[in-house]
XYZ file of C-alpha atoms in Angstrom:
773
model
C 27.507 -97.364 59.962
C 25.299 -100.512 58.482
C 22.144 -98.570 60.289
C 22.887 -94.543 59.739
C 19.481 -94.049 60.227
C 17.959 -96.172 62.950
C 15.892 -94.911 66.086
C 18.294 -92.748 68.100
C 18.797 -90.589 64.583
C 15.344 -89.549 63.593
C 14.628 -89.480 67.717
C 16.886 -87.155 67.324
C 16.176 -85.289 64.249
C 13.016 -82.924 64.155
C 9.640 -83.395 63.479
C 10.473 -81.400 60.378
C 12.746 -82.932 57.673
C 12.131 -80.766 54.962
C 10.380 -77.499 53.997
C 8.506 -75.740 54.620
C 8.421 -74.889 51.132
C 6.437 -71.653 49.726
C 4.082 -73.164 46.856
C 1.188 -72.285 44.833
C -0.161 -68.590 46.321
C -2.261 -65.129 45.040
C -4.681 -63.608 46.231
C -7.102 -65.667 47.538
C -5.252 -68.874 47.929
C -1.426 -69.608 49.880
C -0.344 -72.837 49.701
C 2.543 -74.213 51.174
C 4.111 -77.954 51.653
C 5.526 -79.898 54.543
C 6.949 -83.213 55.087
C 7.167 -85.398 58.969
C 8.953 -88.092 60.873
C 5.434 -88.394 62.668
C 1.679 -88.062 61.650
C 0.414 -84.509 62.085
C -2.483 -82.901 61.007
C -1.169 -79.754 59.911
C -2.696 -76.311 60.680
C -1.847 -72.664 58.151
C -2.487 -68.975 59.060
C -0.915 -66.254 56.977
C -0.818 -63.459 59.205
C -0.991 -59.054 57.391
C 1.831 -57.149 58.466
C 3.055 -53.785 59.206
C 5.981 -51.733 60.360
C 7.699 -53.596 56.903
C 6.941 -56.490 57.739
C 8.363 -56.177 61.373
C 5.550 -57.172 62.728
C 2.383 -60.198 62.976
C -0.901 -58.266 62.913
C -3.994 -59.797 61.602
C -4.657 -63.127 61.056
C -6.374 -63.243 57.101
C -6.856 -66.866 56.022
C -6.181 -70.327 57.120
C -5.994 -73.936 56.310
C -5.738 -77.516 57.680
C -4.545 -80.424 56.444
C -4.595 -84.450 57.340
C -0.416 -85.471 56.400
C -0.346 -88.683 54.169
C 2.039 -91.699 55.194
C 3.933 -92.579 52.682
C 6.942 -94.442 55.160
C 7.044 -95.624 58.919
C 9.047 -92.732 59.054
C 8.197 -90.209 55.550
C 4.514 -88.409 56.271
C 3.593 -85.630 53.404
C 1.541 -82.444 53.371
C 0.310 -79.716 51.533
C -1.960 -76.831 52.847
C -3.584 -74.168 51.891
C -4.332 -71.353 53.335
C -8.096 -69.548 52.147
C -10.505 -66.968 53.445
C -13.678 -68.016 54.978
C -14.524 -64.337 54.220
C -13.483 -63.785 51.058
C -10.204 -61.936 52.198
C -8.652 -60.596 48.891
C -4.289 -60.656 49.118
C -3.143 -57.371 48.528
C 0.680 -56.683 46.057
C 2.813 -53.896 47.695
C 2.680 -56.075 51.630
C 4.411 -58.518 53.309
C 2.758 -61.622 54.692
C 3.725 -63.778 57.130
C 2.430 -66.669 57.754
C 2.138 -69.567 60.601
C 2.455 -73.334 60.668
C 0.736 -75.865 64.043
C 1.679 -79.198 64.137
C -1.704 -81.658 66.378
C -0.048 -85.467 67.088
C -2.714 -85.791 69.303
C -4.818 -83.777 71.339
C -2.693 -83.637 73.862
C 0.682 -83.319 71.488
C 1.421 -79.699 69.432
C 4.578 -78.495 68.310
C 4.407 -74.610 66.516
C 6.434 -73.681 63.613
C 9.526 -73.251 65.330
C 9.598 -76.448 67.275
C 8.946 -79.373 64.569
C 11.636 -77.136 63.589
C 14.170 -77.995 65.865
C 15.837 -80.788 67.956
C 18.742 -81.736 69.630
C 20.543 -82.450 66.433
C 19.265 -78.741 65.233
C 19.044 -76.253 68.816
C 18.175 -72.989 66.465
C 16.706 -73.239 62.803
C 16.014 -69.630 61.159
C 13.944 -69.211 58.205
C 13.101 -66.092 58.592
C 14.537 -62.794 57.862
C 11.937 -61.164 60.516
C 12.569 -61.412 65.051
C 8.965 -62.867 64.642
C 10.652 -65.731 63.424
C 7.919 -66.403 60.500
C 8.675 -66.791 57.103
C 6.686 -64.703 54.913
C 6.269 -63.429 51.161
C 4.998 -60.085 48.382
C 2.500 -60.844 45.617
C 3.312 -60.474 42.487
C 2.810 -56.044 41.383
C 0.200 -55.062 39.884
C 3.121 -52.795 37.541
C 5.133 -54.959 35.503
C 8.393 -52.452 36.187
C 8.166 -53.892 40.045
C 7.682 -57.132 39.331
C 11.077 -59.400 40.343
C 11.390 -63.343 38.469
C 13.486 -66.064 39.320
C 14.074 -69.075 37.778
C 16.884 -71.408 36.791
C 18.054 -75.609 37.063
C 20.675 -78.088 36.953
C 20.661 -78.554 40.354
C 23.865 -81.840 40.856
C 24.460 -82.254 44.468
C 28.210 -83.072 43.457
C 27.948 -80.539 40.262
C 31.942 -78.164 39.875
C 31.212 -75.116 42.205
C 29.780 -73.857 44.158
C 25.791 -74.056 44.440
C 24.783 -71.069 43.363
C 20.878 -71.327 45.264
C 21.609 -69.694 47.683
C 22.151 -66.175 46.679
C 18.886 -66.715 46.731
C 18.443 -66.277 50.049
C 20.268 -63.319 50.158
C 18.546 -61.558 46.674
C 15.649 -61.770 49.770
C 16.963 -61.386 52.617
C 18.456 -57.630 50.678
C 13.928 -56.401 50.198
C 13.324 -58.429 53.074
C 10.998 -55.258 54.112
C 11.105 -54.418 50.504
C 7.552 -55.429 49.175
C 8.127 -54.463 45.045
C 11.850 -55.399 45.248
C 12.052 -58.840 47.192
C 11.377 -61.376 44.302
C 8.360 -62.335 43.904
C 8.076 -65.834 42.404
C 10.603 -68.645 41.851
C 10.494 -71.134 38.532
C 12.743 -74.305 38.906
C 12.537 -75.010 35.058
C 13.649 -78.953 35.559
C 16.176 -81.484 36.997
C 15.774 -80.506 40.239
C 17.596 -83.311 41.143
C 19.595 -86.321 39.328
C 17.748 -89.915 39.536
C 21.145 -90.528 36.897
C 24.260 -88.521 37.345
C 24.281 -88.946 40.981
C 27.479 -89.363 43.366
C 28.109 -92.098 45.430
C 28.283 -90.851 48.498
C 24.908 -89.222 47.878
C 23.643 -93.315 47.340
C 24.844 -94.220 50.263
C 22.522 -91.647 52.210
C 19.422 -92.372 50.334
C 19.444 -95.532 50.124
C 20.146 -96.171 53.172
C 17.773 -92.998 54.636
C 15.065 -93.857 52.114
C 14.175 -97.382 53.370
C 14.586 -95.795 57.030
C 11.504 -93.373 55.686
C 10.004 -96.041 53.861
C 10.183 -99.014 56.952
C 10.882 -101.653 54.525
C 12.998 -103.163 51.508
C 11.627 -102.331 48.336
C 11.547 -105.676 45.560
C 12.862 -104.357 42.401
C 12.224 -106.716 39.494
C 14.779 -108.028 37.144
C 14.750 -110.503 34.212
C 16.124 -113.353 35.067
C 18.164 -115.384 32.121
C 18.414 -118.857 33.786
C 16.473 -119.829 36.998
C 18.995 -119.674 39.371
C 19.384 -115.829 38.557
C 17.417 -113.922 41.558
C 13.808 -112.309 40.332
C 14.833 -109.451 42.418
C 17.594 -107.751 44.530
C 16.909 -105.082 47.243
C 17.898 -101.313 47.007
C 21.116 -102.500 50.139
C 22.517 -106.016 47.985
C 22.946 -102.588 45.037
C 26.025 -100.818 46.371
C 26.851 -97.322 45.140
C 29.510 -97.662 42.613
C 27.805 -100.891 41.320
C 24.938 -100.318 39.318
C 26.936 -99.486 35.872
C 25.327 -102.871 34.845
C 22.502 -103.160 36.298
C 21.429 -99.840 35.661
C 22.241 -99.819 31.928
C 20.984 -103.907 30.927
C 18.450 -104.838 33.356
C 16.859 -101.351 33.023
C 17.767 -99.597 29.478
C 18.375 -96.410 30.902
C 21.565 -95.182 28.292
C 23.352 -92.391 29.871
C 25.544 -95.392 31.097
C 25.584 -95.517 26.930
C 29.355 -95.319 24.944
C 31.300 -96.178 27.153
C 29.506 -93.470 30.173
C 29.046 -95.636 32.912
C 30.642 -93.131 35.866
C 26.336 -91.815 34.628
C 24.946 -94.946 35.639
C 27.280 -96.317 38.227
C 24.647 -95.268 41.776
C 21.646 -94.558 39.243
C 18.591 -93.768 41.611
C 16.204 -96.978 41.725
C 14.273 -97.013 43.973
C 11.512 -95.188 45.654
C 13.538 -94.730 48.908
C 16.143 -93.770 47.142
C 14.176 -90.457 44.897
C 12.159 -89.778 48.250
C 15.399 -89.078 50.328
C 17.774 -87.649 47.102
C 15.113 -84.286 47.572
C 14.462 -83.886 51.121
C 18.887 -84.244 51.022
C 18.527 -81.359 47.606
C 16.778 -79.186 50.663
C 16.921 -79.700 53.858
C 20.133 -80.066 56.407
C 18.181 -82.398 57.947
C 18.827 -85.854 57.561
C 22.462 -85.489 56.321
C 24.742 -87.177 58.612
C 26.826 -85.465 61.425
C 29.978 -87.007 59.011
C 30.074 -89.354 56.361
C 33.327 -92.066 55.509
C 36.725 -92.314 54.530
C 36.762 -93.949 51.014
C 38.914 -96.654 52.195
C 36.195 -97.978 54.568
C 32.771 -98.486 52.168
C 35.044 -98.404 49.063
C 37.512 -101.001 47.196
C 39.666 -99.815 45.228
C 42.076 -96.996 45.512
C 41.023 -95.260 42.293
C 37.491 -95.398 43.838
C 38.436 -94.768 47.401
C 39.948 -91.607 46.179
C 36.843 -90.368 43.859
C 35.334 -91.077 47.234
C 36.378 -89.030 48.912
C 36.778 -86.323 46.103
C 32.715 -86.846 46.103
C 32.486 -86.385 50.142
C 34.701 -83.258 50.011
C 31.949 -81.869 47.569
C 28.767 -83.572 49.584
C 30.191 -81.243 52.635
C 30.106 -77.962 50.781
C 27.054 -78.221 49.020
C 25.478 -79.430 52.578
C 26.860 -76.344 54.296
C 24.679 -73.912 52.622
C 21.784 -76.106 52.342
C 20.033 -73.858 54.825
C 20.034 -71.010 52.770
C 18.296 -73.089 50.762
C 15.666 -74.356 52.782
C 14.592 -70.466 54.468
C 14.939 -69.669 50.623
C 12.894 -71.669 49.268
C 9.977 -71.095 51.940
C 9.746 -67.778 51.764
C 9.098 -67.081 48.314
C 6.164 -69.190 46.417
C 7.437 -72.163 44.350
C 6.990 -73.393 41.138
C 9.128 -76.213 39.827
C 8.210 -78.958 35.913
C 10.659 -81.414 35.542
C 13.625 -82.881 33.126
C 14.968 -85.279 32.647
C 17.386 -86.193 35.501
C 14.257 -85.396 37.374
C 14.094 -89.480 36.282
C 16.815 -90.108 34.664
C 19.080 -88.827 31.307
C 16.826 -89.492 28.292
C 13.700 -89.572 29.621
C 11.510 -90.138 26.953
C 13.710 -88.692 24.234
C 12.463 -90.936 21.562
C 10.389 -93.981 20.628
C 13.478 -96.108 21.374
C 14.007 -94.623 24.394
C 10.376 -95.095 25.050
C 10.619 -99.093 23.860
C 14.195 -100.187 25.500
C 12.974 -98.417 29.192
C 9.823 -98.811 29.792
C 9.409 -102.365 27.702
C 11.583 -103.571 31.324
C 9.976 -104.381 34.384
C 13.094 -102.706 36.188
C 13.310 -99.298 33.568
C 9.581 -99.566 34.479
C 9.150 -99.390 38.389
C 12.146 -96.946 37.919
C 10.495 -95.017 35.665
C 7.127 -94.607 38.006
C 9.397 -94.395 41.265
C 10.907 -91.509 40.230
C 7.736 -89.506 38.735
C 5.866 -90.090 41.779
C 8.224 -89.034 44.330
C 8.302 -85.740 40.925
C 4.228 -85.857 42.037
C 4.396 -86.064 46.159
C 7.828 -83.195 46.089
C 6.887 -81.455 43.374
C 3.555 -81.617 41.481
C 1.352 -80.905 44.721
C 2.157 -77.975 45.868
C 2.036 -76.277 41.814
C -1.500 -77.966 41.002
C -3.266 -78.597 44.771
C -6.222 -78.495 42.887
C -5.455 -81.450 41.070
C -5.088 -82.468 44.750
C -8.385 -81.772 47.493
C -10.772 -84.921 47.797
C -12.209 -86.781 44.406
C -9.455 -85.736 41.340
C -6.813 -87.631 40.606
C -3.645 -86.862 43.009
C -6.587 -87.440 46.146
C -6.637 -90.674 44.238
C -3.181 -91.022 43.853
C -2.270 -89.426 47.082
C -4.234 -93.199 48.940
C -3.257 -95.182 46.338
C 0.801 -94.627 47.697
C 0.408 -94.935 50.512
C -1.312 -98.754 50.852
C 1.728 -99.968 48.484
C 3.162 -98.552 51.049
C 1.339 -100.067 53.965
C 1.133 -103.336 51.452
C 5.941 -103.156 51.925
C 5.420 -102.888 48.455
C 2.574 -105.801 48.325
C -0.185 -104.893 47.017
C -0.803 -104.566 43.613
C -3.824 -103.744 43.182
C -2.154 -99.744 44.619
C 1.059 -100.105 42.649
C -1.205 -100.032 39.231
C -3.513 -97.590 40.390
C -0.474 -94.452 41.031
C 0.752 -96.375 37.225
C -3.102 -94.934 36.311
C -3.257 -91.902 38.535
C 0.678 -90.693 36.900
C -0.114 -91.363 33.760
C 2.420 -94.245 32.910
C 2.049 -95.921 29.307
C -0.155 -99.851 29.481
C 1.322 -102.511 28.635
C 1.033 -104.260 25.417
C 0.105 -107.696 27.289
C 0.976 -109.307 24.156
C 4.435 -107.743 23.608
C 5.195 -106.202 27.370
C 5.907 -102.696 25.323
C 4.385 -99.566 26.061
C 1.741 -98.843 24.338
C 1.040 -95.377 22.519
C -1.968 -93.808 20.267
C -1.536 -92.154 16.783
C -2.320 -89.006 16.898
C -1.703 -87.139 12.844
C 1.668 -88.644 11.835
C 3.065 -89.277 15.586
C 2.910 -91.613 17.997
C 2.063 -90.233 22.085
C 2.534 -92.599 24.348
C -0.736 -93.846 26.038
C -2.218 -92.583 29.613
C -5.311 -93.087 31.977
C -8.213 -90.165 31.221
C -7.556 -89.493 34.793
C -4.306 -88.821 34.707
C -2.592 -86.285 36.420
C -1.066 -83.111 33.684
C 2.360 -81.537 34.940
C 1.606 -78.542 32.925
C -0.256 -75.267 34.145
C 0.027 -71.952 34.370
C 0.271 -69.120 37.157
C -1.770 -66.204 36.865
C -1.038 -62.506 39.217
C -1.718 -59.159 38.446
C 0.413 -57.944 36.149
C 1.638 -61.727 34.227
C 1.218 -64.639 33.298
C 3.344 -67.974 33.303
C 2.189 -70.853 31.472
C 4.100 -74.328 32.087
C 5.366 -76.352 29.099
C 4.979 -79.838 30.172
C 7.762 -81.362 27.491
C 8.493 -84.805 28.754
C 5.516 -86.836 28.836
C 2.856 -85.257 25.422
C 6.217 -85.491 23.106
C 5.215 -86.685 19.316
C 6.542 -89.410 17.503
C 7.249 -89.783 14.019
C 5.189 -92.590 13.046
C 6.302 -93.257 10.009
C 10.868 -92.834 10.669
C 13.122 -94.483 12.308
C 12.563 -94.567 16.689
C 15.908 -92.461 17.118
C 14.124 -89.499 15.466
C 13.991 -86.595 16.868
C 10.456 -85.205 18.178
C 7.766 -82.945 18.753
C 8.906 -81.897 21.818
C 4.284 -81.491 22.177
C 2.305 -83.488 20.353
C -0.514 -81.436 18.115
C -3.171 -82.411 21.327
C 0.274 -81.101 23.971
C -0.028 -78.291 21.729
C -3.845 -77.851 22.101
C -4.284 -78.832 25.846
C -0.699 -77.161 27.024
C 0.216 -73.730 24.666
C -3.182 -72.472 22.797
C -5.878 -73.533 25.326
C -4.547 -71.091 28.100
C -2.772 -68.611 25.737
C -7.620 -67.730 24.726
C -8.230 -68.630 28.525
C -9.025 -64.408 29.654
C -6.853 -63.725 32.050
C -7.654 -62.287 36.280
C -7.576 -59.099 35.640
C -7.331 -56.779 38.764
C -9.927 -53.077 37.865
C -7.605 -50.605 36.242
C -5.827 -53.456 33.584
C -6.503 -53.713 30.690
C -4.567 -56.529 29.669
C -1.668 -59.216 30.562
C 1.558 -56.440 30.927
C 3.316 -60.026 30.024
C 3.631 -63.447 28.707
C 6.152 -66.386 31.125
C 6.361 -69.663 28.838
C 8.194 -71.570 30.745
C 10.723 -74.324 28.191
C 12.690 -76.981 29.861
C 14.659 -77.348 26.961
C 15.282 -74.756 24.842
C 14.482 -72.880 21.746
C 17.289 -72.235 20.002
C 21.024 -72.665 21.666
C 24.711 -71.525 20.250
C 25.230 -72.314 16.387
C 28.103 -75.660 16.929
C 25.289 -77.690 19.820
C 23.575 -77.246 16.495
C 25.990 -79.094 14.174
C 27.187 -81.392 16.904
C 23.434 -82.676 16.866
C 23.396 -82.670 13.196
C 26.165 -84.757 13.236
C 25.317 -86.793 15.860
C 21.986 -87.399 14.084
C 23.217 -88.506 11.145
C 24.473 -91.279 12.984
C 22.104 -92.261 14.698
C 24.261 -91.309 17.679
C 21.699 -89.205 19.384
C 21.929 -90.376 23.521
C 24.777 -89.078 24.294
C 24.005 -85.393 23.221
C 20.477 -85.378 23.829
C 19.969 -85.318 20.755
C 16.198 -83.996 20.504
C 15.756 -82.374 22.909
C 16.578 -78.973 21.738
C 13.064 -77.221 20.019
C 15.094 -77.070 16.922
C 15.999 -80.157 15.829
C 12.106 -80.657 14.451
C 11.067 -77.139 12.142
C 7.506 -78.313 12.421
C 7.057 -78.601 16.318
C 9.440 -75.025 16.021
C 6.599 -73.226 13.729
C 3.852 -74.330 15.508
C 4.844 -73.103 18.349
C 6.221 -70.265 16.871
C 2.726 -69.340 15.014
C 0.723 -70.743 17.841
C 2.539 -68.017 20.255
C 2.558 -65.310 17.658
C -1.469 -65.632 17.119
C -2.309 -64.340 20.672
C 1.038 -62.923 21.635
C 2.136 -59.990 19.942
C 5.240 -60.532 22.934
C 6.318 -63.352 24.690
C 9.186 -64.389 27.087
C 10.297 -67.631 27.214
C 12.355 -69.145 30.164
C 14.044 -71.944 29.909
C 17.460 -74.319 31.461
C 19.233 -77.762 30.749
C 21.800 -76.637 28.623
C 24.092 -75.954 31.914
C 25.468 -72.235 30.495
C 23.025 -69.494 30.789
C 22.013 -65.989 27.842
C 19.664 -64.108 26.080
C 18.370 -64.843 22.301
C 16.368 -62.282 20.847
C 13.652 -63.595 17.836
C 11.980 -60.388 15.683
C 9.092 -61.614 14.437
C 7.105 -60.514 11.132
C 3.922 -62.229 9.221
C 3.102 -60.490 6.527
C -0.290 -60.087 5.070
C -1.906 -58.325 1.849
C -1.389 -54.551 2.621
C 0.241 -54.905 5.574
C 2.536 -56.651 8.385
C 2.920 -57.207 11.854
C 5.800 -57.340 14.448
C 6.129 -59.598 17.452
C 9.146 -61.126 19.190
C 10.496 -63.477 21.855
C 12.750 -63.255 23.574
C 14.551 -65.837 25.755
C 16.468 -65.896 28.751
C 17.996 -69.092 30.468
C 19.167 -69.604 33.095
C 21.588 -73.330 34.223
C 23.071 -74.137 35.909
C 22.576 -74.328 39.461
C 25.562 -76.346 40.664
C 26.930 -78.089 37.001
C 29.880 -76.066 35.263
C 31.851 -78.180 33.366
C 35.098 -77.735 31.666
C 33.132 -76.728 28.046
C 30.419 -74.437 29.883
C 33.441 -72.633 31.864
C 35.881 -71.820 28.185
C 33.111 -70.434 26.685
C 31.586 -68.114 29.550
C 35.234 -65.825 28.747
C 36.157 -64.625 25.627
C 37.768 -67.346 24.344
C 34.317 -68.107 22.821
C 33.563 -64.624 21.627
C 37.302 -64.275 20.232
C 37.725 -67.923 17.907
C 33.204 -68.364 18.051
C 31.397 -65.919 17.889
C 27.571 -66.333 17.761
C 25.956 -64.542 13.897
C 22.699 -63.448 13.798
C 20.387 -66.003 12.136
C 16.677 -65.644 9.616
C 14.234 -68.229 9.031
C 11.600 -68.248 6.571
C 8.240 -69.989 8.010
C 5.044 -71.264 6.103
C 1.434 -71.466 9.169
C -0.454 -73.983 7.759
C 0.614 -76.491 7.973
C 3.627 -74.726 9.936
C 7.194 -74.686 8.567
C 10.279 -73.137 8.506
C 14.142 -73.083 7.212
C 17.094 -71.068 8.026
C 18.875 -68.610 5.423
C 22.550 -68.592 5.170
C 24.363 -67.391 2.461
C 25.060 -70.136 1.119
C 20.857 -71.031 0.721
C 19.330 -68.001 -1.075
C 15.679 -67.301 -0.862
C 14.530 -68.728 -3.927
C 15.990 -71.848 -2.615
C 14.435 -71.811 0.720
C 11.217 -70.623 -0.935
C 11.209 -71.766 -3.623
C 7.222 -73.642 -3.120
C 4.830 -71.241 -1.472
C 6.059 -67.310 -0.285
C 7.146 -66.930 3.121
C 4.789 -66.148 5.463
C 6.808 -64.529 7.821
C 10.514 -64.210 8.932
C 12.640 -64.520 11.907
C 15.942 -62.794 13.491
C 17.941 -64.357 15.987
C 20.379 -62.331 17.449
C 22.260 -62.860 20.970
C 21.896 -59.888 23.284
C 25.792 -59.867 25.008
C 26.241 -59.256 28.991
C 28.219 -55.563 30.307
C 30.546 -55.898 32.164
C 30.336 -57.956 35.618
C 29.717 -56.159 38.887
C 29.348 -56.894 42.271
C 25.998 -57.718 43.588
C 25.909 -55.491 46.968
C 25.067 -58.200 48.898
C 28.687 -58.915 48.508
C 30.237 -57.802 51.057
C 30.240 -60.484 53.353
C 30.087 -64.275 51.517
C 31.622 -66.275 55.340
C 28.701 -68.196 54.697
C 29.916 -70.133 51.246
C 32.791 -71.818 52.494
C 33.253 -74.656 55.102
C 36.393 -74.173 56.975
C 38.518 -76.654 54.375
C 37.695 -75.105 51.350
C 38.424 -71.814 53.072
C 42.196 -72.646 54.145
C 42.121 -74.637 50.227
C 41.119 -70.864 49.240
C 43.840 -69.295 51.234
C 46.642 -71.672 50.141
C 46.446 -70.589 46.506
C 46.244 -67.520 46.349
C 49.799 -66.527 45.436
C 47.856 -68.713 42.559
C 45.148 -66.471 42.339
C 46.967 -63.673 40.967
C 49.260 -66.386 38.807
C 47.042 -67.567 36.883
C 45.630 -65.572 34.352
C 42.386 -66.799 33.456
C 40.263 -67.117 37.117
C 41.385 -62.631 36.630
C 38.172 -60.696 35.956
C 39.137 -59.002 32.560
C 39.230 -62.471 31.077
C 35.927 -64.233 32.629
C 33.953 -60.828 30.804
C 32.812 -62.958 27.939
C 30.166 -61.256 26.059
C 28.104 -64.177 24.571
C 27.167 -67.092 27.920
C 27.014 -67.634 31.331
C 29.124 -70.854 31.737
C 29.518 -70.583 35.878
C 27.418 -72.177 38.708
C 23.854 -68.866 38.226
C 20.564 -68.205 39.336
C 18.656 -65.340 36.877
C 17.350 -62.220 37.943
C 14.463 -61.248 36.028
C 12.552 -57.932 35.797
C 11.598 -55.392 33.425
C 12.165 -51.053 32.585
C 10.169 -49.057 31.148
C 11.901 -45.799 29.775
C 9.906 -42.291 28.493
C 9.014 -44.041 25.232
C 6.879 -46.431 26.383
C 9.439 -48.477 25.019
C 9.699 -52.106 27.831
C 12.591 -53.449 28.218
C 13.547 -57.120 30.072
C 16.829 -58.004 31.762
C 18.113 -60.889 32.902
C 20.642 -60.674 35.936
C 22.881 -63.630 35.925
C 24.437 -64.308 39.725
C 27.940 -66.027 39.965
C 31.072 -67.162 42.076
C 33.789 -64.849 40.752
C 37.376 -66.785 39.834
C 39.545 -64.149 40.922
C 40.436 -63.631 44.616
C 38.636 -62.946 46.613
C 35.774 -65.461 45.875
C 32.721 -62.259 45.931
C 29.163 -62.808 44.446
C 28.558 -61.034 41.673
C 26.357 -60.729 38.281
C 26.212 -59.191 34.520
C 23.466 -58.359 33.345
C 21.228 -59.180 29.789
C 19.211 -56.131 28.417
C 16.193 -57.124 25.372
C 14.197 -54.207 23.854
C 10.340 -55.942 23.693
C 7.811 -54.731 21.043
C 7.629 -51.004 20.851
C 3.932 -49.798 20.600
C 3.966 -48.459 17.545
C 5.997 -50.265 15.987
C 3.446 -52.603 15.208
C 0.818 -53.129 12.995
C -1.702 -55.324 11.611
């Protein structure tokens, strides 16, 4: 077991370790990400199809690029296909793509050959007989647009993984370009760097070292001369990292007696690399995992290991569907905190605590480098073209790995291009710069930007980075809640994209829908607000993420709303983070002399893919609406300077606005979900459970009818979906030109037999006749 990923394992593994993942795709370029175990030149070809996608026809786009050696057995590339003749892809068609992998003048593999090996003799990543992955561009009519989103996918989290449901959605409409999903947005926590199952760390640590071909020297602070100055990942065993993660790295997830959250924290670059591969592909998982008694000491920790192994096996069982889905739909991502560590950049105190420690800074940089390579590269491939900061980052990462982690010039270059703040040589703490009344982490002018905008024929999606551009109040305590977007971030990430001229196909007068991706919620449950303010008063901010919700800082939220509504009349916000799904509608009315302007914001929250908890399972049911129903809430606001106050029955209008008349009014309402429906593709979900899970389900079948809390009538709550879920967003316009946005939340029923079911949330957008200015 000590040489789990030796030469024999890699020889029996396919050339492709993870992928292909279809990423940024528009009318003139198609981008695909892939991770290989050997260096190659990769050719990407995009084809037209006929007969509803069943027949491959003309070659339309082509591109090629060589891999980057990020480890001895890890070679990654994002290749973009373009048209030499400026051929433009159109909507309402099915397109297919193929890949070739050229290792030498005499050695070349097709996509299908590169996916297969002795361990995986057959691999299917297509929905058609031709075995090529396919996609369809977003339509010109908003009513035909299908967007999928979700967040928070923890491999050992409770419940079944909901991301494989995407494969069912695509498969059921694969030959229908208007009906199949057009884009997937992963809105945060694609991996978990902090809350890691012991078996996952055990595999990640060994796989990471095998991929790199060297062992990383993780820096430590020496309290005495006899203390070690560094450790390697394998010296930090699963289940035994709480002390080093909390005190040497400074991470906050393990504070307040929550050591289990960091007892297997990822630390090394190889571990972060490996976690992505293990989350997206079955290719590097060993055929079996050891029993707890073989690797752990103690009955309690051995039992926990065995339970987590069962979770891992169930997770691995459906990974083939995740892999196929991500090959057949454009995938766009943005990080949240767990992609690095819980509470990442939560407040100024966290930055000082973690980035002021050598191991904390090293781990954050490792996590950001892994994010750049595995996610950001495909989001914004132009940043990684020759001469651009991304390409310089890739070269520095290759140099760092080639040196076995000893080339500090390369390491410093990586820090610069990732936007890591410089360290003050006198204090050892990260540097900040001040904008107005807030402090922002300093960054090099050449640093990559993580925010971006996606535009299509009928919609635009503005993806925000609310982690690395925060504004920390300069005149308050370091634990004070920040602005999730600092003043320069508001300009660069929101104002400028909203002002830019959008790509409008001929015949379209305006963009039909504007989406904004905010990884953390603008508005949440009222009880969560109470909890946040209660903990803030007691200066206990880390346990419940005080500062990650927009409405804990009213100045920033008011600026966000006014900035949006200055440019757009209706906005749809996609968010995740909070492990339940819901829909909230904010009606915004701005008054001026002799007129008023009405706008609307609809917040669509989808979380978690795999991380349901006891509390979310409770609020999923009717119990929540019986005991603590959500009520409408109202705010009064001002634009210069931006601010807002909530109006309640205990506060009069005069109390809230005595200093000057309000300039706008906001009314927030919770949208109720419809009764649960069975999905059309739910007739056969034999793919869902492992043999052990199926046997367990049959064994307790009789109990299903006694457990009333699992039955459909009790599970049919009205406010939130609290079980693992995936969201499909689409639109409907009636004869009166009134448009509704609909979010269908798909989840697995708790009753027997288990089915894929969904509940729908419907919210009206602005009716054109209701607005006047």
